[in-house]
CSV table of C-alpha atoms in Angstrom, one decimal:
chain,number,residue,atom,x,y,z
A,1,UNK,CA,18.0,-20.0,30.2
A,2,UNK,CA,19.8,-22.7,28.3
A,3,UNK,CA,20.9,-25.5,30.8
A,4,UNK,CA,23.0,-28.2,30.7
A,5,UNK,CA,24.6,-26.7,27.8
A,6,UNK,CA,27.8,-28.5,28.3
A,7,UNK,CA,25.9,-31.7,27.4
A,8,UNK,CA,27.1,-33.2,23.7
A,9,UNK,CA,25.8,-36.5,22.7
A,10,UNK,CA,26.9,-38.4,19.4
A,11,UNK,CA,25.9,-41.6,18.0
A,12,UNK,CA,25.9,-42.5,14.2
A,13,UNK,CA,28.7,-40.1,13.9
A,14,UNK,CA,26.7,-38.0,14.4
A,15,UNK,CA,26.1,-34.8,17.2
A,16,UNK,CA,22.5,-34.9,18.6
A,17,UNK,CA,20.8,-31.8,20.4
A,18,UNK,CA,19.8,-32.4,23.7
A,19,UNK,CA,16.5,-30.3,23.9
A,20,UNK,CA,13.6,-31.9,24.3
A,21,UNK,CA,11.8,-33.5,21.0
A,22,UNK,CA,14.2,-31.2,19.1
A,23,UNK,CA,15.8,-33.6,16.5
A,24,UNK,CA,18.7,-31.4,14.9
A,25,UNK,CA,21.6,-33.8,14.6
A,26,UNK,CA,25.0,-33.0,12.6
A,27,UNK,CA,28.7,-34.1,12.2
A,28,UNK,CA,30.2,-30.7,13.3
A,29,UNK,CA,30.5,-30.2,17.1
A,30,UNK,CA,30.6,-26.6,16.6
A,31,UNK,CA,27.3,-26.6,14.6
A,32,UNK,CA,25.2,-28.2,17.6
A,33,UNK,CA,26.7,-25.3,19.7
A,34,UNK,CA,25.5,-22.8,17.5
A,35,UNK,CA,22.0,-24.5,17.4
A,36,UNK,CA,22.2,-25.1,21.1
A,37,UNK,CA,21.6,-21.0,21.0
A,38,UNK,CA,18.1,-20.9,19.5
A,39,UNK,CA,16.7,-22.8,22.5
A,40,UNK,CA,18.4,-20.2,24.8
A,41,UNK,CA,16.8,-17.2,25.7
A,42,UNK,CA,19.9,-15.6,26.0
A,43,UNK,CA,21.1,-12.5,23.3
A,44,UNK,CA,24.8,-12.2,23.8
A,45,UNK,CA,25.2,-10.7,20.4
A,46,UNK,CA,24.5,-6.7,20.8
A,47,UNK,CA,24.4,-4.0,17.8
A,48,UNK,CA,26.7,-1.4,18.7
A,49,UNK,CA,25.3,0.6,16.1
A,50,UNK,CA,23.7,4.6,18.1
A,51,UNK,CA,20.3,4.3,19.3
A,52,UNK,CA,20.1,1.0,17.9
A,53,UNK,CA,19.2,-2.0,20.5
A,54,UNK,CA,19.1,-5.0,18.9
A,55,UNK,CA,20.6,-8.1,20.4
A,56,UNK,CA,20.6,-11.6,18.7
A,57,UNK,CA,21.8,-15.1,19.9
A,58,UNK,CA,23.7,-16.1,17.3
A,59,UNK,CA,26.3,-13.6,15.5
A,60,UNK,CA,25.4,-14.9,12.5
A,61,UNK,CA,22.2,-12.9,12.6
A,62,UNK,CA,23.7,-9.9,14.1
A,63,UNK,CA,25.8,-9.4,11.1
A,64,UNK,CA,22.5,-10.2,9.1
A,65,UNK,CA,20.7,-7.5,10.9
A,66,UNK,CA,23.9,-4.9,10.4
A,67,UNK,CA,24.2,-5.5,6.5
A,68,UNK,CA,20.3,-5.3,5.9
A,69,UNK,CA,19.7,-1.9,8.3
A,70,UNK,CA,22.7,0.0,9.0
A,71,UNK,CA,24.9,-0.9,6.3
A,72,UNK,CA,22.6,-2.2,3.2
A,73,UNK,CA,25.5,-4.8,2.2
A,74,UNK,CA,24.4,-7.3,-0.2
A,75,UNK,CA,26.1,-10.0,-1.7
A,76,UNK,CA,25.6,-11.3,-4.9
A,77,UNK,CA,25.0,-14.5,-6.5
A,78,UNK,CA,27.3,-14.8,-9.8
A,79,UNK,CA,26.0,-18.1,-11.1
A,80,UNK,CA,24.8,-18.2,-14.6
A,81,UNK,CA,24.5,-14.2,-14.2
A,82,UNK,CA,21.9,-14.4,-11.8
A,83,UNK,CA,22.5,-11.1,-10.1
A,84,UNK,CA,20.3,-11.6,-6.8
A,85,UNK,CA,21.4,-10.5,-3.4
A,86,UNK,CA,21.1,-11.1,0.1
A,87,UNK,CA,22.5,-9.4,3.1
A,88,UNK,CA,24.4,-12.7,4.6
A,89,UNK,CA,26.9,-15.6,2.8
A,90,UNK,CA,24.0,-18.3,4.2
A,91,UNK,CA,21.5,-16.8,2.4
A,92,UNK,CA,23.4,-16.6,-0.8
A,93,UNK,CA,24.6,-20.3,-0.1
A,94,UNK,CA,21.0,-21.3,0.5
A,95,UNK,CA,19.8,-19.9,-2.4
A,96,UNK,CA,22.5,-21.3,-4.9
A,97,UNK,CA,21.8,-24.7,-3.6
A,98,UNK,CA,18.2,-24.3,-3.7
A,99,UNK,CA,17.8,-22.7,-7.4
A,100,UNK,CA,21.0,-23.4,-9.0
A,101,UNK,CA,22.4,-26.9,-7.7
A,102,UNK,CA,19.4,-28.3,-6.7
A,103,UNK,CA,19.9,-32.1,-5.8
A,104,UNK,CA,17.3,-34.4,-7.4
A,105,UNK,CA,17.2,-36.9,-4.3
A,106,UNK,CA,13.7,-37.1,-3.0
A,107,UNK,CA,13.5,-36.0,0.8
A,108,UNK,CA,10.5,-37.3,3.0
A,109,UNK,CA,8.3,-36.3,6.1
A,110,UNK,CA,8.9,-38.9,8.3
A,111,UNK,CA,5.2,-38.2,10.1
A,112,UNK,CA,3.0,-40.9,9.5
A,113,UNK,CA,0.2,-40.4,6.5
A,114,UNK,CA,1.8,-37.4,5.5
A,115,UNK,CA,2.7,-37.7,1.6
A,116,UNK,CA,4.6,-34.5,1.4
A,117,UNK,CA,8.5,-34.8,-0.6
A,118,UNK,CA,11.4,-32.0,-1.2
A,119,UNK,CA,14.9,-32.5,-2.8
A,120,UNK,CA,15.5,-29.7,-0.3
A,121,UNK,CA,17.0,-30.3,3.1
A,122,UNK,CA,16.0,-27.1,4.9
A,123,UNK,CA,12.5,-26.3,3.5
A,124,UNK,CA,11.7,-29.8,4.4
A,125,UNK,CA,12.8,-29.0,7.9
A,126,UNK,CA,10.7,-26.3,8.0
A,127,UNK,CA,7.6,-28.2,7.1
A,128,UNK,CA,8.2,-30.7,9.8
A,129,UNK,CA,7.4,-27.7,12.1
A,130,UNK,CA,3.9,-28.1,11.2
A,131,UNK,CA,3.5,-31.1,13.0
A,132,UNK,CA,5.8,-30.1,15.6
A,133,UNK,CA,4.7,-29.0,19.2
A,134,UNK,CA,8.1,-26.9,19.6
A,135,UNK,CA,8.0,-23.3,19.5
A,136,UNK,CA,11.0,-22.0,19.5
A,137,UNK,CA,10.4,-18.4,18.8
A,138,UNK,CA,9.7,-16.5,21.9
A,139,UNK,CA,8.2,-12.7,22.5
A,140,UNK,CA,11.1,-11.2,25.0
A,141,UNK,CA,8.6,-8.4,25.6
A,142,UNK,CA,8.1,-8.1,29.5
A,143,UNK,CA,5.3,-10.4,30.6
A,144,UNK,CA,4.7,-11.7,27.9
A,145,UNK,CA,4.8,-15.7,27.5
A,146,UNK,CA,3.6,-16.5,23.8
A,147,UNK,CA,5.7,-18.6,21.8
A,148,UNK,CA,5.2,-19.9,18.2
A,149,UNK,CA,6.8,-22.4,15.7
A,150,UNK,CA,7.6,-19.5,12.6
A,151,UNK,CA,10.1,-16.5,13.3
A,152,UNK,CA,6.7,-14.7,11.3
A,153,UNK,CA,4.3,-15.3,13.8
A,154,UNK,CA,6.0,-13.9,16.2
A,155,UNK,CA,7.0,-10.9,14.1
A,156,UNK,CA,3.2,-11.2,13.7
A,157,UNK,CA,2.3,-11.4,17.3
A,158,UNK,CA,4.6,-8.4,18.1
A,159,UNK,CA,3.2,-6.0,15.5
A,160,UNK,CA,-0.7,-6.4,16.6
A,161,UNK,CA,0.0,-7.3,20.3
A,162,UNK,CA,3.2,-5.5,21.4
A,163,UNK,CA,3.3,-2.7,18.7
A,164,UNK,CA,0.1,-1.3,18.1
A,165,UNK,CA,0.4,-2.2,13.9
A,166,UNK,CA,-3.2,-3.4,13.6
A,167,UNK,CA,-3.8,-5.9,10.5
A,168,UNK,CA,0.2,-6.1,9.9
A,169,UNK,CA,1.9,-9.1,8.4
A,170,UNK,CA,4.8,-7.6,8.0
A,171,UNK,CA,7.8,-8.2,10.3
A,172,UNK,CA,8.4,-6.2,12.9
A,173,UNK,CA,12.0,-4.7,12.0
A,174,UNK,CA,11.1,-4.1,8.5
A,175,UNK,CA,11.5,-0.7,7.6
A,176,UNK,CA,8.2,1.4,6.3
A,177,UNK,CA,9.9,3.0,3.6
A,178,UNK,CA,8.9,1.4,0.2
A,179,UNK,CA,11.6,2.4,-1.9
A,180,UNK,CA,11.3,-0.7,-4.1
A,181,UNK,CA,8.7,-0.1,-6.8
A,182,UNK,CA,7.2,-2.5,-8.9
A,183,UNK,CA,7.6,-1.1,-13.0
A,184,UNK,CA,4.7,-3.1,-14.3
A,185,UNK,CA,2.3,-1.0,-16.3
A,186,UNK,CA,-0.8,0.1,-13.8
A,187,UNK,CA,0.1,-1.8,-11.1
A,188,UNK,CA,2.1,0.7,-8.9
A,189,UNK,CA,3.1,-1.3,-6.0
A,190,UNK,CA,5.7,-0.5,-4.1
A,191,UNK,CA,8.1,-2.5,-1.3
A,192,UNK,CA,10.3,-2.0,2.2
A,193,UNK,CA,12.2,-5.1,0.8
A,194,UNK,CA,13.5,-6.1,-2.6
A,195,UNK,CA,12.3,-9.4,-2.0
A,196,UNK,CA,8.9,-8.5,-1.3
A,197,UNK,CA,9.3,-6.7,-4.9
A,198,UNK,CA,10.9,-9.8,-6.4
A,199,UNK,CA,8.1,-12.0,-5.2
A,200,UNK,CA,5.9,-9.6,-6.3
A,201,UNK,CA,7.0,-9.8,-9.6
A,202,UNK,CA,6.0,-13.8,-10.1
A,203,UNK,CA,2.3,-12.4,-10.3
A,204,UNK,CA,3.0,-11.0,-12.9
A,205,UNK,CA,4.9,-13.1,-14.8
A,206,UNK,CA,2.6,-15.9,-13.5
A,207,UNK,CA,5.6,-18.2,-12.5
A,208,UNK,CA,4.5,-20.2,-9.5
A,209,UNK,CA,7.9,-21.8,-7.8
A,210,UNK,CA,6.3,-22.9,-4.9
A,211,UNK,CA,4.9,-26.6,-6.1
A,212,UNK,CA,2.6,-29.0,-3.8
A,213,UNK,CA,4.4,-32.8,-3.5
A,214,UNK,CA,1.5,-34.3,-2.4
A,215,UNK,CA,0.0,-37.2,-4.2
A,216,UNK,CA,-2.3,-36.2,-7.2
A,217,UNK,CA,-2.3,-32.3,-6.3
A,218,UNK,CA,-1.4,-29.9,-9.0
A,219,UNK,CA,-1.4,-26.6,-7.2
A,220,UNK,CA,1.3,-24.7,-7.3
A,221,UNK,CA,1.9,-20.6,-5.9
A,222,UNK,CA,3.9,-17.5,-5.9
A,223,UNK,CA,4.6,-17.4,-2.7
A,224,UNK,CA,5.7,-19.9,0.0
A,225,UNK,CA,3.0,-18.6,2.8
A,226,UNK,CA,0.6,-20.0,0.5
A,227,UNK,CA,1.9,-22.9,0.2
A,228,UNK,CA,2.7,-23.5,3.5
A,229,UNK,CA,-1.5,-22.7,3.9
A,230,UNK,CA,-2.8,-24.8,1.3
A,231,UNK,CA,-0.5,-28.0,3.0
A,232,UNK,CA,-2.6,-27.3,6.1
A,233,UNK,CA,-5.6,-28.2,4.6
A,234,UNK,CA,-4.2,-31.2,3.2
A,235,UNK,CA,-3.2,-32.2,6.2
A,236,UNK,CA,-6.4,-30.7,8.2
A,237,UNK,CA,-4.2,-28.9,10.7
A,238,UNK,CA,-6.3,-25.9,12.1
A,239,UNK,CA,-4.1,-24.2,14.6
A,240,UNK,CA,-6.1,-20.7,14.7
A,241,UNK,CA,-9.1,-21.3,17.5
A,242,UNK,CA,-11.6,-19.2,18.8
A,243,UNK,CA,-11.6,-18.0,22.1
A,244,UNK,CA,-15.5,-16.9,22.4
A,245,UNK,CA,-17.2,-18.7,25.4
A,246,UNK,CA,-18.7,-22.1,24.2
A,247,UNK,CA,-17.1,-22.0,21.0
A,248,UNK,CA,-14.8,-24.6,20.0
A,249,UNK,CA,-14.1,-23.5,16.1
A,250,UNK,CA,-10.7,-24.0,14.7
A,251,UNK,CA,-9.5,-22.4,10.9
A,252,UNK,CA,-6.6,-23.0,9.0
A,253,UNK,CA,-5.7,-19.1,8.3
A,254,UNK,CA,-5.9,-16.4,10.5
A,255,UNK,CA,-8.4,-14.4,8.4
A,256,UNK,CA,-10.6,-17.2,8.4
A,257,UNK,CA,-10.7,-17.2,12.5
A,258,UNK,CA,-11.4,-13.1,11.8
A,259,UNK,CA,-14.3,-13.5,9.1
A,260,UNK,CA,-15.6,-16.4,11.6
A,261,UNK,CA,-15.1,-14.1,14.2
A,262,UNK,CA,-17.2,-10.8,12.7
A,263,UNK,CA,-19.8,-12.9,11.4
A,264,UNK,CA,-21.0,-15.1,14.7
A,265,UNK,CA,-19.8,-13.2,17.6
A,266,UNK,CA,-19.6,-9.7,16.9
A,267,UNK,CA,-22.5,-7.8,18.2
């Protein structure tokens, strides 16, 4: 439970959050509440939709959850005839300042030695996760105490652990159904999200968005996973360990940990 909630500290105009090593900082008091909620483990925001029992803490995401499962409202971006969609006004902001007014100021990690740079404010915030040691995402399933930095491992976490959905990536309120089918000659794919189909696509069309900023790398990828990957290895971070007795291995990637796994210590 949240405490000390009541608790607003500014300085440098501007609004710090109290947690612990949590450095989120803004000029609008009402936005550091709103934070405030992601370290609580409190839900206060209930679907009311039949049979459904999803609860959020922030209502921002309930309405998220109610547009992209129960209603399948999408908003769409009308810049320059862009025509993508997304189920909530923050993802459509996000994306129009990402793609279509996307600053040229160069932001920086402020960890030492690391050389990566964005010109975006929120993906680099979610790359100073990787050297963070707060996880903020929590499994609410009873007795259970993991935690992990990404909203995805924890979907993760709940499909294998929690849900039964051995080798699943996917996140755990996605939908089976794969209406969203991929046109390309032969390839016959098909999707629970358009998205998924949309970043499908980039393999096709070889477009690789996802560029690595650090100093004298030329990789580039479709998707941002992978990026997210190949940065660990730049910056040697190994967070997947085995648990065998006597066995103090560490990989970058999940799979690695597996193939590592199958290889020395199955019998």
């Amino acid at each position: 439970m949240l405490n000390n909630c009541h608790i607003i500290t500014k300085s440098d105009d501007y609004f710090h959050c109290f947690w612990p090593k949590c450095q989120f900082k803004t000029k609008v008091k009402q936005q550091l509440t709103s934070h405030q909620l992601i370290h609580s483990e409190i839900k206060q925001f209930k679907c009311d939709f039949n049979k459904c029992h999803k609860s959020y803490k922030q209502f921002k995401h309930l309405i998220e959850h109610k547009n992209r499962v129960h209603l399948n409202f999408r908003i769409v971006c009308k810049f320059n005839e862009c025509n993508k969609s997304f189920a909530s006004k923050s993802g459509l902001d996000y994306h129009v300042q990402s793609f279509h007014l996307k600053s040229n100021k160069v932001l920086n990690c402020f960890w030492p030695k690391c050389q990566f740079t964005t010109s975006d404010k929120q993906c680099l915030t979610s790359h100073q996760l990787i050297h963070s040691e707060i996880k903020q995402f929590k499994c609410d399933f009873n007795n259970c105490e993991e935690s992990y930095k990404w909203r995805a491992q924890l979907a993760q976490h709940k499909n294998i652990v929690h849900l039964n959905a051995k080798n699943s990536s996917r996140l755990y309120w996605i939908s089976n159904e794969r209406k969203f089918k991929c046109n390309e000659e032969n390839c016959g794919k098909s999707f629970g999200q358009k998205s998924d189909l949309n970043q499908h696509k980039r393999i096709h069309s070889g477009e690789k968005q996802f560029v690595c900023h650090f100093k004298n790398c030329i990789k580039s990828f479709h998707r941002k996973r992978d990026l997210t990957e190949h940065m660990k290895r730049h910056l040697n971070i190994k967070s997947h360990k085995c648990i065998h007795n006597n066995c103090n291995q560490s990989f970058v990637t999940k799979w690695e940990l597996k193939q590592h796994c199958n290889y020395k210590h199955d019998n």
